[in-house]
């Protein structure tokens, strides 16, 4: 039996994610996110929750059913998901970094925030229209990518945690939406369990608003740092845009945009693995300090592990994306500078210098691991290593586990 469309539907906002649309539809219809997801064929009937894999991709039949119920076209529904971003973002690409279900993408080294997100308080406040005033702005797909760390429009760093309870935004113990059965929460309210315990059957939620029309933190009081961050985010946004260039420069050669983001990830790992060698390359002192806090923490964690377990491999400490939005802008700025450097320049020599300590024992990044991070042939040649053959995806259609994983 074909399910009936929802009685009240909404057009997706620009770059809106599936989570954002479900939350707005629930508030618009006076229902719960779980009820909306169930009508769309996305939620489990038992122990109501929305599988985390639903945000990533949906099998064709489920995609068409969800689109029908929501009153959308199939392309509109697909553009609410994260998998299509892989056309330009290598860590989500089946061509450059194949994945076979959402479980793989929860690994921090994959550089995708699948179980949480970032947000701009000003964007969530809406644009002044009556509908957005009532339902809030879009929870954006690109906020799930670590390479997006600032809002260029509002000149604000993205937040990753609720300003009140400190929990990661949209993080749920199970599934995609925390407390999905609750009907009385606004789309911009924090759904994390309250820090205060109650004796009620349903645990109370934080409920703090994550939208703010004013008073949200600016990027930096330092003008040079501010302009550096905004400039870098503009360049990254241009590469991620569907209308952006198809290729860009990496180590003196043109590579696809998706491949370039793989190179950014690989060079970021080298920066952390050889820290503090890259500190002088930060654009400003404020950015250097932000990278330093993150780099030193990772080095301490790696040393602690090796001191406890002889011969332990601590490479995972260097593979995850930077801890904060500010540290992300600092380290990606360094990585961009190294990848764009001309042949025989000091920066190109600096890139090689970062790699040598990493393979010499100062940090546990091996030649094999750097290649497995998906480094491009130009980057591999610069580092003096042989590129690994790319693993081809064997998938012919979206897999069911993507919608079943909790």
mmCIF file of C-alpha atoms in Angstrom:
data_model
loop_
_atom_site.group_PDB
_atom_site.id
_atom_site.type_symbol
_atom_site.label_atom_id
_atom_site.label_comp_id
_atom_site.label_asym_id
_atom_site.label_seq_id
_atom_site.Cartn_x
_atom_site.Cartn_y
_atom_site.Cartn_z
ATOM 1 C CA UNK A 1 0.000 0.000 0.000
ATOM 2 C CA UNK A 2 1.366 3.406 -0.983
ATOM 3 C CA UNK A 3 1.609 5.657 2.098
ATOM 4 C CA UNK A 4 -0.315 8.895 2.060
ATOM 5 C CA UNK A 5 1.573 12.214 1.876
ATOM 6 C CA UNK A 6 1.790 14.283 5.031
ATOM 7 C CA UNK A 7 -1.115 16.715 5.389
ATOM 8 C CA UNK A 8 1.314 19.585 5.960
ATOM 9 C CA UNK A 9 4.560 19.678 4.019
ATOM 10 C CA UNK A 10 7.509 22.057 3.707
ATOM 11 C CA UNK A 11 9.919 22.917 0.919
ATOM 12 C CA UNK A 12 13.531 22.134 1.887
ATOM 13 C CA UNK A 13 15.679 25.124 2.769
ATOM 14 C CA UNK A 14 19.001 25.691 1.020
ATOM 15 C CA UNK A 15 21.502 22.939 1.942
ATOM 16 C CA UNK A 16 19.089 21.553 4.549
ATOM 17 C CA UNK A 17 19.792 18.085 5.931
ATOM 18 C CA UNK A 18 17.268 15.296 6.387
ATOM 19 C CA UNK A 19 17.409 15.802 10.154
ATOM 20 C CA UNK A 20 16.573 19.473 9.784
ATOM 21 C CA UNK A 21 13.585 18.775 7.544
ATOM 22 C CA UNK A 22 12.203 16.097 9.891
ATOM 23 C CA UNK A 23 12.499 18.452 12.869
ATOM 24 C CA UNK A 24 10.763 21.287 11.019
ATOM 25 C CA UNK A 25 8.011 19.002 9.678
ATOM 26 C CA UNK A 26 7.365 17.673 13.178
ATOM 27 C CA UNK A 27 7.020 21.153 14.672
ATOM 28 C CA UNK A 28 4.976 22.370 11.705
ATOM 29 C CA UNK A 29 2.459 19.523 12.070
ATOM 30 C CA UNK A 30 2.410 19.354 15.885
ATOM 31 C CA UNK A 31 3.840 15.856 15.837
ATOM 32 C CA UNK A 32 7.077 14.174 16.929
ATOM 33 C CA UNK A 33 10.183 13.588 14.765
ATOM 34 C CA UNK A 34 9.732 9.840 15.296
ATOM 35 C CA UNK A 35 6.151 9.963 13.988
ATOM 36 C CA UNK A 36 7.220 11.927 10.910
ATOM 37 C CA UNK A 37 10.130 9.570 10.228
ATOM 38 C CA UNK A 38 7.840 6.566 10.650
ATOM 39 C CA UNK A 39 5.388 7.989 8.097
ATOM 40 C CA UNK A 40 8.330 8.518 5.727
ATOM 41 C CA UNK A 41 9.411 4.895 6.172
ATOM 42 C CA UNK A 42 12.643 5.849 7.968
ATOM 43 C CA UNK A 43 12.018 4.864 11.593
ATOM 44 C CA UNK A 44 11.936 1.474 13.248
ATOM 45 C CA UNK A 45 8.470 0.556 14.433
ATOM 46 C CA UNK A 46 9.789 -1.006 17.623
ATOM 47 C CA UNK A 47 11.706 1.134 20.129
ATOM 48 C CA UNK A 48 11.069 4.257 18.037
ATOM 49 C CA UNK A 49 14.290 5.719 16.709
ATOM 50 C CA UNK A 50 15.571 7.016 13.391
ATOM 51 C CA UNK A 51 18.583 5.008 12.111
ATOM 52 C CA UNK A 52 21.708 7.137 11.759
ATOM 53 C CA UNK A 53 22.362 5.721 8.304
ATOM 54 C CA UNK A 54 19.218 7.451 7.007
ATOM 55 C CA UNK A 55 21.139 10.713 6.929
ATOM 56 C CA UNK A 56 23.768 9.177 4.691
ATOM 57 C CA UNK A 57 21.821 7.507 1.900
ATOM 58 C CA UNK A 58 18.634 5.551 1.259
ATOM 59 C CA UNK A 59 17.912 2.600 -1.057
ATOM 60 C CA UNK A 60 15.929 3.697 -4.151
ATOM 61 C CA UNK A 61 12.588 2.326 -2.922
ATOM 62 C CA UNK A 62 12.866 3.966 0.502
ATOM 63 C CA UNK A 63 14.082 7.189 -1.105
ATOM 64 C CA UNK A 64 11.039 7.324 -3.383
ATOM 65 C CA UNK A 65 8.646 6.515 -0.514
ATOM 66 C CA UNK A 66 10.120 9.174 1.749
ATOM 67 C CA UNK A 67 9.967 11.731 -1.046
ATOM 68 C CA UNK A 68 6.307 10.893 -1.755
ATOM 69 C CA UNK A 69 5.265 11.218 1.888
ATOM 70 C CA UNK A 70 7.142 14.509 2.306
ATOM 71 C CA UNK A 71 5.698 15.946 -0.891
ATOM 72 C CA UNK A 72 9.117 16.210 -2.546
ATOM 73 C CA UNK A 73 10.685 15.005 -5.753
ATOM 74 C CA UNK A 74 13.241 12.208 -5.534
ATOM 75 C CA UNK A 75 16.142 14.603 -6.373
ATOM 76 C CA UNK A 76 14.948 16.991 -3.640
ATOM 77 C CA UNK A 77 14.914 14.153 -1.116
ATOM 78 C CA UNK A 78 18.330 12.901 -2.223
ATOM 79 C CA UNK A 79 19.769 16.389 -1.759
ATOM 80 C CA UNK A 80 18.907 16.167 1.949
ATOM 81 C CA UNK A 81 21.415 13.313 2.357
ATOM 82 C CA UNK A 82 25.167 13.361 2.877
ATOM 83 C CA UNK A 83 26.281 10.762 0.318
ATOM 84 C CA UNK A 84 25.803 13.089 -2.701
ATOM 85 C CA UNK A 85 28.403 15.422 -1.178
ATOM 86 C CA UNK A 86 30.975 12.733 -2.002
ATOM 87 C CA UNK A 87 31.069 13.955 -5.587
ATOM 88 C CA UNK A 88 33.216 16.848 -4.378
ATOM 89 C CA UNK A 89 34.298 15.742 -0.877
ATOM 90 C CA UNK A 90 36.741 12.839 -1.050
ATOM 91 C CA UNK A 91 36.181 11.303 2.413
ATOM 92 C CA UNK A 92 32.543 10.698 1.401
ATOM 93 C CA UNK A 93 33.396 9.536 -2.107
ATOM 94 C CA UNK A 94 32.894 5.959 -3.219
ATOM 95 C CA UNK A 95 35.597 6.526 -5.831
ATOM 96 C CA UNK A 96 38.329 7.915 -3.595
ATOM 97 C CA UNK A 97 37.502 6.397 -0.203
ATOM 98 C CA UNK A 98 34.923 3.593 -0.562
ATOM 99 C CA UNK A 99 32.601 2.851 2.339
ATOM 100 C CA UNK A 100 30.053 0.078 2.719
ATOM 101 C CA UNK A 101 27.742 1.371 5.439
ATOM 102 C CA UNK A 102 27.440 4.110 8.043
ATOM 103 C CA UNK A 103 29.472 2.211 10.632
ATOM 104 C CA UNK A 104 32.653 2.905 8.673
ATOM 105 C CA UNK A 105 31.898 6.622 8.549
ATOM 106 C CA UNK A 106 31.621 6.918 12.333
ATOM 107 C CA UNK A 107 35.386 6.361 12.545
ATOM 108 C CA UNK A 108 36.963 9.786 13.222
ATOM 109 C CA UNK A 109 39.601 9.228 10.539
ATOM 110 C CA UNK A 110 36.800 9.362 7.947
ATOM 111 C CA UNK A 111 36.335 13.106 8.537
ATOM 112 C CA UNK A 112 32.521 13.096 8.582
ATOM 113 C CA UNK A 113 30.348 14.131 11.543
ATOM 114 C CA UNK A 114 27.659 11.491 11.047
ATOM 115 C CA UNK A 115 26.360 11.250 14.617
ATOM 116 C CA UNK A 116 26.571 14.946 15.464
ATOM 117 C CA UNK A 117 26.794 18.262 13.671
ATOM 118 C CA UNK A 118 28.008 21.841 13.866
ATOM 119 C CA UNK A 119 25.866 24.947 13.666
ATOM 120 C CA UNK A 120 25.764 28.715 13.262
ATOM 121 C CA UNK A 121 23.420 30.312 15.793
ATOM 122 C CA UNK A 122 22.577 33.129 13.402
ATOM 123 C CA UNK A 123 21.666 30.733 10.568
ATOM 124 C CA UNK A 124 19.362 28.775 12.891
ATOM 125 C CA UNK A 125 17.595 32.001 13.869
ATOM 126 C CA UNK A 126 16.198 32.248 10.334
ATOM 127 C CA UNK A 127 16.071 35.119 7.881
ATOM 128 C CA UNK A 128 13.189 37.137 9.303
ATOM 129 C CA UNK A 129 10.373 35.496 7.304
ATOM 130 C CA UNK A 130 7.310 34.470 9.292
ATOM 131 C CA UNK A 131 7.780 30.746 8.585
ATOM 132 C CA UNK A 132 11.455 30.739 9.495
ATOM 133 C CA UNK A 133 10.674 32.856 12.533
ATOM 134 C CA UNK A 134 8.352 30.082 13.686
ATOM 135 C CA UNK A 135 10.381 27.042 12.606
ATOM 136 C CA UNK A 136 13.968 28.354 12.558
ATOM 137 C CA UNK A 137 16.578 28.167 9.819
ATOM 138 C CA UNK A 138 18.172 25.149 8.191
ATOM 139 C CA UNK A 139 20.343 22.548 9.860
ATOM 140 C CA UNK A 140 22.768 22.354 6.944
ATOM 141 C CA UNK A 141 24.325 19.288 5.336
ATOM 142 C CA UNK A 142 27.733 20.896 4.990
ATOM 143 C CA UNK A 143 27.902 21.430 8.747
ATOM 144 C CA UNK A 144 28.552 17.678 8.974
ATOM 145 C CA UNK A 145 31.901 18.152 7.185
ATOM 146 C CA UNK A 146 34.877 19.092 9.404
ATOM 147 C CA UNK A 147 36.326 21.253 6.616
ATOM 148 C CA UNK A 148 33.406 23.639 7.167
ATOM 149 C CA UNK A 149 34.310 25.535 10.323
ATOM 150 C CA UNK A 150 32.896 29.060 9.872
ATOM 151 C CA UNK A 151 29.809 30.799 8.536
ATOM 152 C CA UNK A 152 30.960 33.276 5.911
ATOM 153 C CA UNK A 153 27.590 35.038 5.756
ATOM 154 C CA UNK A 154 27.471 35.842 9.478
ATOM 155 C CA UNK A 155 31.251 35.822 10.044
ATOM 156 C CA UNK A 156 30.956 33.423 12.952
ATOM 157 C CA UNK A 157 32.807 30.253 13.906
ATOM 158 C CA UNK A 158 30.560 27.208 13.901
ATOM 159 C CA UNK A 159 29.714 25.678 17.253
ATOM 160 C CA UNK A 160 29.859 21.951 17.912
ATOM 161 C CA UNK A 161 28.255 21.844 21.351
ATOM 162 C CA UNK A 162 25.171 23.226 23.034
ATOM 163 C CA UNK A 163 26.163 26.487 24.775
ATOM 164 C CA UNK A 164 24.176 25.448 27.864
ATOM 165 C CA UNK A 165 24.745 21.736 28.524
ATOM 166 C CA UNK A 166 27.947 21.317 26.509
ATOM 167 C CA UNK A 167 26.748 18.164 24.723
ATOM 168 C CA UNK A 168 27.531 17.671 21.009
ATOM 169 C CA UNK A 169 24.781 19.068 18.797
ATOM 170 C CA UNK A 170 22.341 16.401 17.569
ATOM 171 C CA UNK A 171 24.254 13.593 19.247
ATOM 172 C CA UNK A 172 21.993 10.678 20.218
ATOM 173 C CA UNK A 173 22.749 7.561 22.218
ATOM 174 C CA UNK A 174 20.900 5.598 19.576
ATOM 175 C CA UNK A 175 19.818 6.606 16.119
ATOM 176 C CA UNK A 176 19.788 9.950 14.389
ATOM 177 C CA UNK A 177 17.595 12.143 16.613
ATOM 178 C CA UNK A 178 17.707 12.165 20.402
ATOM 179 C CA UNK A 179 14.341 11.943 22.194
ATOM 180 C CA UNK A 180 12.685 11.541 18.820
ATOM 181 C CA UNK A 181 9.293 10.744 20.383
ATOM 182 C CA UNK A 182 8.988 14.143 22.104
ATOM 183 C CA UNK A 183 6.576 16.532 20.428
ATOM 184 C CA UNK A 184 7.128 19.795 22.278
ATOM 185 C CA UNK A 185 10.661 20.740 21.206
ATOM 186 C CA UNK A 186 11.424 23.472 18.695
ATOM 187 C CA UNK A 187 13.727 22.466 15.780
ATOM 188 C CA UNK A 188 16.498 24.674 17.183
ATOM 189 C CA UNK A 189 16.312 23.382 20.761
ATOM 190 C CA UNK A 190 18.969 21.066 22.177
ATOM 191 C CA UNK A 191 17.637 17.519 22.423
ATOM 192 C CA UNK A 192 20.399 16.154 24.661
ATOM 193 C CA UNK A 193 19.384 14.548 27.936
ATOM 194 C CA UNK A 194 19.309 17.093 30.733
ATOM 195 C CA UNK A 195 22.199 17.206 33.165
ATOM 196 C CA UNK A 196 19.521 17.113 35.878
ATOM 197 C CA UNK A 197 18.028 13.673 36.397
ATOM 198 C CA UNK A 198 14.287 13.206 36.889
ATOM 199 C CA UNK A 199 12.208 10.319 38.141
ATOM 200 C CA UNK A 200 9.862 10.467 35.161
ATOM 201 C CA UNK A 201 9.746 7.655 32.644
ATOM 202 C CA UNK A 202 11.067 9.948 29.898
ATOM 203 C CA UNK A 203 14.332 11.599 30.802
ATOM 204 C CA UNK A 204 14.131 15.356 30.600
ATOM 205 C CA UNK A 205 16.026 17.150 27.861
ATOM 206 C CA UNK A 206 18.254 20.199 27.912
ATOM 207 C CA UNK A 207 15.889 22.236 25.733
ATOM 208 C CA UNK A 208 18.210 25.235 25.399
ATOM 209 C CA UNK A 209 17.882 27.225 22.191
ATOM 210 C CA UNK A 210 20.862 26.944 19.869
ATOM 211 C CA UNK A 211 19.656 29.859 17.733
ATOM 212 C CA UNK A 212 20.685 33.436 18.387
ATOM 213 C CA UNK A 213 20.029 36.553 16.310
ATOM 214 C CA UNK A 214 22.763 38.472 18.103
ATOM 215 C CA UNK A 215 25.402 37.995 20.742
ATOM 216 C CA UNK A 216 26.944 34.872 19.228
ATOM 217 C CA UNK A 217 30.701 34.712 19.267
ATOM 218 C CA UNK A 218 32.601 36.423 16.492
ATOM 219 C CA UNK A 219 35.523 34.762 14.787
ATOM 220 C CA UNK A 220 38.352 36.683 16.435
ATOM 221 C CA UNK A 221 39.166 40.098 17.827
ATOM 222 C CA UNK A 222 42.304 40.030 15.682
ATOM 223 C CA UNK A 223 41.501 41.390 12.219
ATOM 224 C CA UNK A 224 44.273 39.461 10.444
ATOM 225 C CA UNK A 225 43.073 36.194 11.969
ATOM 226 C CA UNK A 226 39.480 37.017 11.128
ATOM 227 C CA UNK A 227 40.224 37.706 7.463
ATOM 228 C CA UNK A 228 42.448 34.627 7.175
ATOM 229 C CA UNK A 229 39.674 32.362 8.490
ATOM 230 C CA UNK A 230 36.966 33.896 6.315
ATOM 231 C CA UNK A 231 39.201 33.756 3.234
ATOM 232 C CA UNK A 232 40.055 30.090 3.785
ATOM 233 C CA UNK A 233 36.415 29.147 4.363
ATOM 234 C CA UNK A 234 35.374 31.006 1.199
ATOM 235 C CA UNK A 235 37.896 29.010 -0.835
ATOM 236 C CA UNK A 236 36.759 25.716 0.685
ATOM 237 C CA UNK A 237 33.086 26.610 0.181
ATOM 238 C CA UNK A 238 33.828 27.353 -3.480
ATOM 239 C CA UNK A 239 35.379 23.906 -3.912
ATOM 240 C CA UNK A 240 32.411 22.222 -2.211
ATOM 241 C CA UNK A 241 29.852 24.126 -4.263
ATOM 242 C CA UNK A 242 28.141 22.100 -7.033
ATOM 243 C CA UNK A 243 28.988 24.999 -9.342
ATOM 244 C CA UNK A 244 32.623 25.125 -8.252
ATOM 245 C CA UNK A 245 35.703 24.094 -10.249
ATOM 246 C CA UNK A 246 36.164 20.423 -11.085
ATOM 247 C CA UNK A 247 39.888 20.454 -10.262
ATOM 248 C CA UNK A 248 42.435 22.398 -8.266
ATOM 249 C CA UNK A 249 46.189 22.487 -7.643
ATOM 250 C CA UNK A 250 47.897 20.034 -5.308
ATOM 251 C CA UNK A 251 51.695 19.741 -5.170
ATOM 252 C CA UNK A 252 52.107 21.413 -8.531
ATOM 253 C CA UNK A 253 49.575 19.334 -10.462
ATOM 254 C CA UNK A 254 45.836 19.566 -11.081
ATOM 255 C CA UNK A 255 43.740 17.008 -9.213
ATOM 256 C CA UNK A 256 40.008 16.598 -8.805
ATOM 257 C CA UNK A 257 38.368 18.575 -6.024
ATOM 258 C CA UNK A 258 37.399 15.348 -4.234
ATOM 259 C CA UNK A 259 41.040 14.212 -4.370
ATOM 260 C CA UNK A 260 42.199 17.584 -3.041
ATOM 261 C CA UNK A 261 40.177 17.086 0.146
ATOM 262 C CA UNK A 262 41.857 13.699 0.553
ATOM 263 C CA UNK A 263 45.210 15.472 0.334
ATOM 264 C CA UNK A 264 44.126 18.047 2.915
ATOM 265 C CA UNK A 265 43.260 15.197 5.285
ATOM 266 C CA UNK A 266 46.599 13.457 4.701
ATOM 267 C CA UNK A 267 48.673 16.619 5.214
ATOM 268 C CA UNK A 268 46.685 17.467 8.369
ATOM 269 C CA UNK A 269 47.707 14.080 9.771
ATOM 270 C CA UNK A 270 51.359 14.856 8.942
ATOM 271 C CA UNK A 271 51.099 18.243 10.650
ATOM 272 C CA UNK A 272 49.837 16.668 13.871
ATOM 273 C CA UNK A 273 52.227 13.703 13.680
ATOM 274 C CA UNK A 274 55.277 15.952 13.386
ATOM 275 C CA UNK A 275 54.086 18.743 15.667
ATOM 276 C CA UNK A 276 55.451 21.353 16.446
ATOM 277 C CA UNK A 277 57.428 21.539 13.179
ATOM 278 C CA UNK A 278 54.537 23.213 11.333
ATOM 279 C CA UNK A 279 53.839 25.875 13.951
ATOM 280 C CA UNK A 280 55.809 28.632 12.137
ATOM 281 C CA UNK A 281 53.618 28.109 9.065
ATOM 282 C CA UNK A 282 50.424 29.304 10.792
ATOM 283 C CA UNK A 283 49.130 32.559 9.303
ATOM 284 C CA UNK A 284 48.825 34.396 12.653
ATOM 285 C CA UNK A 285 49.893 33.869 16.237
ATOM 286 C CA UNK A 286 46.278 33.311 17.301
ATOM 287 C CA UNK A 287 45.962 30.497 14.777
ATOM 288 C CA UNK A 288 49.332 29.077 15.816
ATOM 289 C CA UNK A 289 48.153 28.874 19.430
ATOM 290 C CA UNK A 290 44.920 27.139 18.417
ATOM 291 C CA UNK A 291 46.830 24.530 16.401
ATOM 292 C CA UNK A 292 49.367 24.199 19.200
ATOM 293 C CA UNK A 293 46.766 23.261 21.809
ATOM 294 C CA UNK A 294 45.404 20.529 19.565
ATOM 295 C CA UNK A 295 48.792 19.289 18.352
ATOM 296 C CA UNK A 296 50.319 19.097 21.831
ATOM 297 C CA UNK A 297 47.300 17.221 23.198
ATOM 298 C CA UNK A 298 47.628 14.593 20.477
ATOM 299 C CA UNK A 299 51.359 14.248 21.030
ATOM 300 C CA UNK A 300 50.807 13.783 24.792
ATOM 301 C CA UNK A 301 48.144 11.138 24.170
ATOM 302 C CA UNK A 302 50.435 9.268 21.770
ATOM 303 C CA UNK A 303 53.351 9.389 24.247
ATOM 304 C CA UNK A 304 51.121 8.193 27.083
ATOM 305 C CA UNK A 305 49.925 5.230 25.047
ATOM 306 C CA UNK A 306 53.435 4.225 24.022
ATOM 307 C CA UNK A 307 54.630 4.514 27.623
ATOM 308 C CA UNK A 308 51.857 2.178 28.784
ATOM 309 C CA UNK A 309 52.043 -0.319 25.928
ATOM 310 C CA UNK A 310 55.447 -1.003 24.453
ATOM 311 C CA UNK A 311 55.430 -0.820 20.684
ATOM 312 C CA UNK A 312 51.825 0.445 20.581
ATOM 313 C CA UNK A 313 50.724 2.154 17.381
ATOM 314 C CA UNK A 314 49.286 5.565 18.241
ATOM 315 C CA UNK A 315 48.573 6.808 14.746
ATOM 316 C CA UNK A 316 44.841 7.210 15.349
ATOM 317 C CA UNK A 317 45.566 10.221 17.535
ATOM 318 C CA UNK A 318 46.737 12.100 14.439
ATOM 319 C CA UNK A 319 44.064 11.006 11.984
ATOM 320 C CA UNK A 320 40.934 12.574 13.465
ATOM 321 C CA UNK A 321 39.935 16.089 12.374
ATOM 322 C CA UNK A 322 40.995 19.011 14.602
ATOM 323 C CA UNK A 323 39.237 19.368 17.946
ATOM 324 C CA UNK A 324 37.692 22.805 17.470
ATOM 325 C CA UNK A 325 36.534 25.036 14.641
ATOM 326 C CA UNK A 326 39.386 27.464 15.320
ATOM 327 C CA UNK A 327 42.005 24.701 15.331
ATOM 328 C CA UNK A 328 40.495 23.367 12.106
ATOM 329 C CA UNK A 329 40.943 26.726 10.390
ATOM 330 C CA UNK A 330 44.508 26.958 11.673
ATOM 331 C CA UNK A 331 45.642 23.493 10.565
ATOM 332 C CA UNK A 332 43.786 23.493 7.249
ATOM 333 C CA UNK A 333 45.329 26.875 6.505
ATOM 334 C CA UNK A 334 48.775 25.348 6.957
ATOM 335 C CA UNK A 335 47.835 22.301 4.875
ATOM 336 C CA UNK A 336 46.489 24.502 2.069
ATOM 337 C CA UNK A 337 49.689 26.531 2.013
ATOM 338 C CA UNK A 338 51.811 23.390 1.767
ATOM 339 C CA UNK A 339 49.739 21.842 -1.013
ATOM 340 C CA UNK A 340 49.689 25.043 -3.061
ATOM 341 C CA UNK A 341 53.430 25.616 -2.718
ATOM 342 C CA UNK A 342 55.515 25.886 -5.871
ATOM 343 C CA UNK A 343 58.287 23.446 -6.746
ATOM 344 C CA UNK A 344 61.616 24.109 -5.019
ATOM 345 C CA UNK A 345 59.962 26.539 -2.591
ATOM 346 C CA UNK A 346 60.538 26.612 1.165
ATOM 347 C CA UNK A 347 56.971 25.463 1.743
ATOM 348 C CA UNK A 348 57.421 22.420 -0.518
ATOM 349 C CA UNK A 349 60.604 21.542 1.355
ATOM 350 C CA UNK A 350 58.675 22.074 4.585
ATOM 351 C CA UNK A 351 56.088 19.485 3.530
ATOM 352 C CA UNK A 352 58.828 16.921 3.016
ATOM 353 C CA UNK A 353 60.353 17.868 6.371
ATOM 354 C CA UNK A 354 57.035 17.157 8.117
ATOM 355 C CA UNK A 355 56.907 13.683 6.624
ATOM 356 C CA UNK A 356 60.432 12.574 7.505
ATOM 357 C CA UNK A 357 59.973 12.743 11.317
ATOM 358 C CA UNK A 358 56.615 11.016 10.947
ATOM 359 C CA UNK A 359 58.189 7.900 9.438
ATOM 360 C CA UNK A 360 61.393 8.049 11.454
ATOM 361 C CA UNK A 361 59.747 7.124 14.750
ATOM 362 C CA UNK A 362 58.980 10.545 16.193
ATOM 363 C CA UNK A 363 55.330 9.914 15.292
ATOM 364 C CA UNK A 364 53.783 6.623 14.221
ATOM 365 C CA UNK A 365 52.693 7.388 10.682
ATOM 366 C CA UNK A 366 54.069 4.858 8.257
ATOM 367 C CA UNK A 367 54.491 5.157 4.511
ATOM 368 C CA UNK A 368 51.677 2.657 4.056
ATOM 369 C CA UNK A 369 49.309 4.654 6.245
ATOM 370 C CA UNK A 370 49.933 7.945 4.448
ATOM 371 C CA UNK A 371 49.136 6.211 1.170
ATOM 372 C CA UNK A 372 46.017 4.603 2.639
ATOM 373 C CA UNK A 373 44.751 8.051 3.609
ATOM 374 C CA UNK A 374 44.172 8.520 -0.086
ATOM 375 C CA UNK A 375 47.049 10.855 -0.928
ATOM 376 C CA UNK A 376 47.169 11.827 -4.595
ATOM 377 C CA UNK A 377 50.003 10.721 -6.898
ATOM 378 C CA UNK A 378 51.490 14.281 -6.858
ATOM 379 C CA UNK A 379 51.525 14.315 -3.044
ATOM 380 C CA UNK A 380 52.959 10.789 -2.881
ATOM 381 C CA UNK A 381 55.721 11.711 -5.334
ATOM 382 C CA UNK A 382 56.533 14.811 -3.302
ATOM 383 C CA UNK A 383 56.895 12.654 -0.196
ATOM 384 C CA UNK A 384 58.844 9.989 -2.048
ATOM 385 C CA UNK A 385 56.371 7.140 -1.598
ATOM 386 C CA UNK A 386 54.547 4.881 -4.033
ATOM 387 C CA UNK A 387 50.805 5.553 -4.307
ATOM 388 C CA UNK A 388 48.636 2.591 -3.353
ATOM 389 C CA UNK A 389 46.199 1.303 -5.996
ATOM 390 C CA UNK A 390 42.776 2.790 -5.379
ATOM 391 C CA UNK A 391 40.205 0.359 -4.026
ATOM 392 C CA UNK A 392 37.235 0.325 -6.334
ATOM 393 C CA UNK A 393 33.788 0.289 -4.824
ATOM 394 C CA UNK A 394 31.908 -2.897 -5.664
ATOM 395 C CA UNK A 395 28.530 -1.489 -4.748
ATOM 396 C CA UNK A 396 25.931 -1.240 -7.490
ATOM 397 C CA UNK A 397 23.223 0.369 -5.367
ATOM 398 C CA UNK A 398 22.796 1.903 -1.916
ATOM 399 C CA UNK A 399 22.960 -0.776 0.746
ATOM 400 C CA UNK A 400 20.282 -1.564 3.251
ATOM 401 C CA UNK A 401 22.626 -1.249 6.282
ATOM 402 C CA UNK A 402 22.861 2.457 5.607
ATOM 403 C CA UNK A 403 19.274 2.815 6.752
ATOM 404 C CA UNK A 404 19.433 0.109 9.407
ATOM 405 C CA UNK A 405 22.454 1.152 11.403
ATOM 406 C CA UNK A 406 21.623 2.765 14.699
#
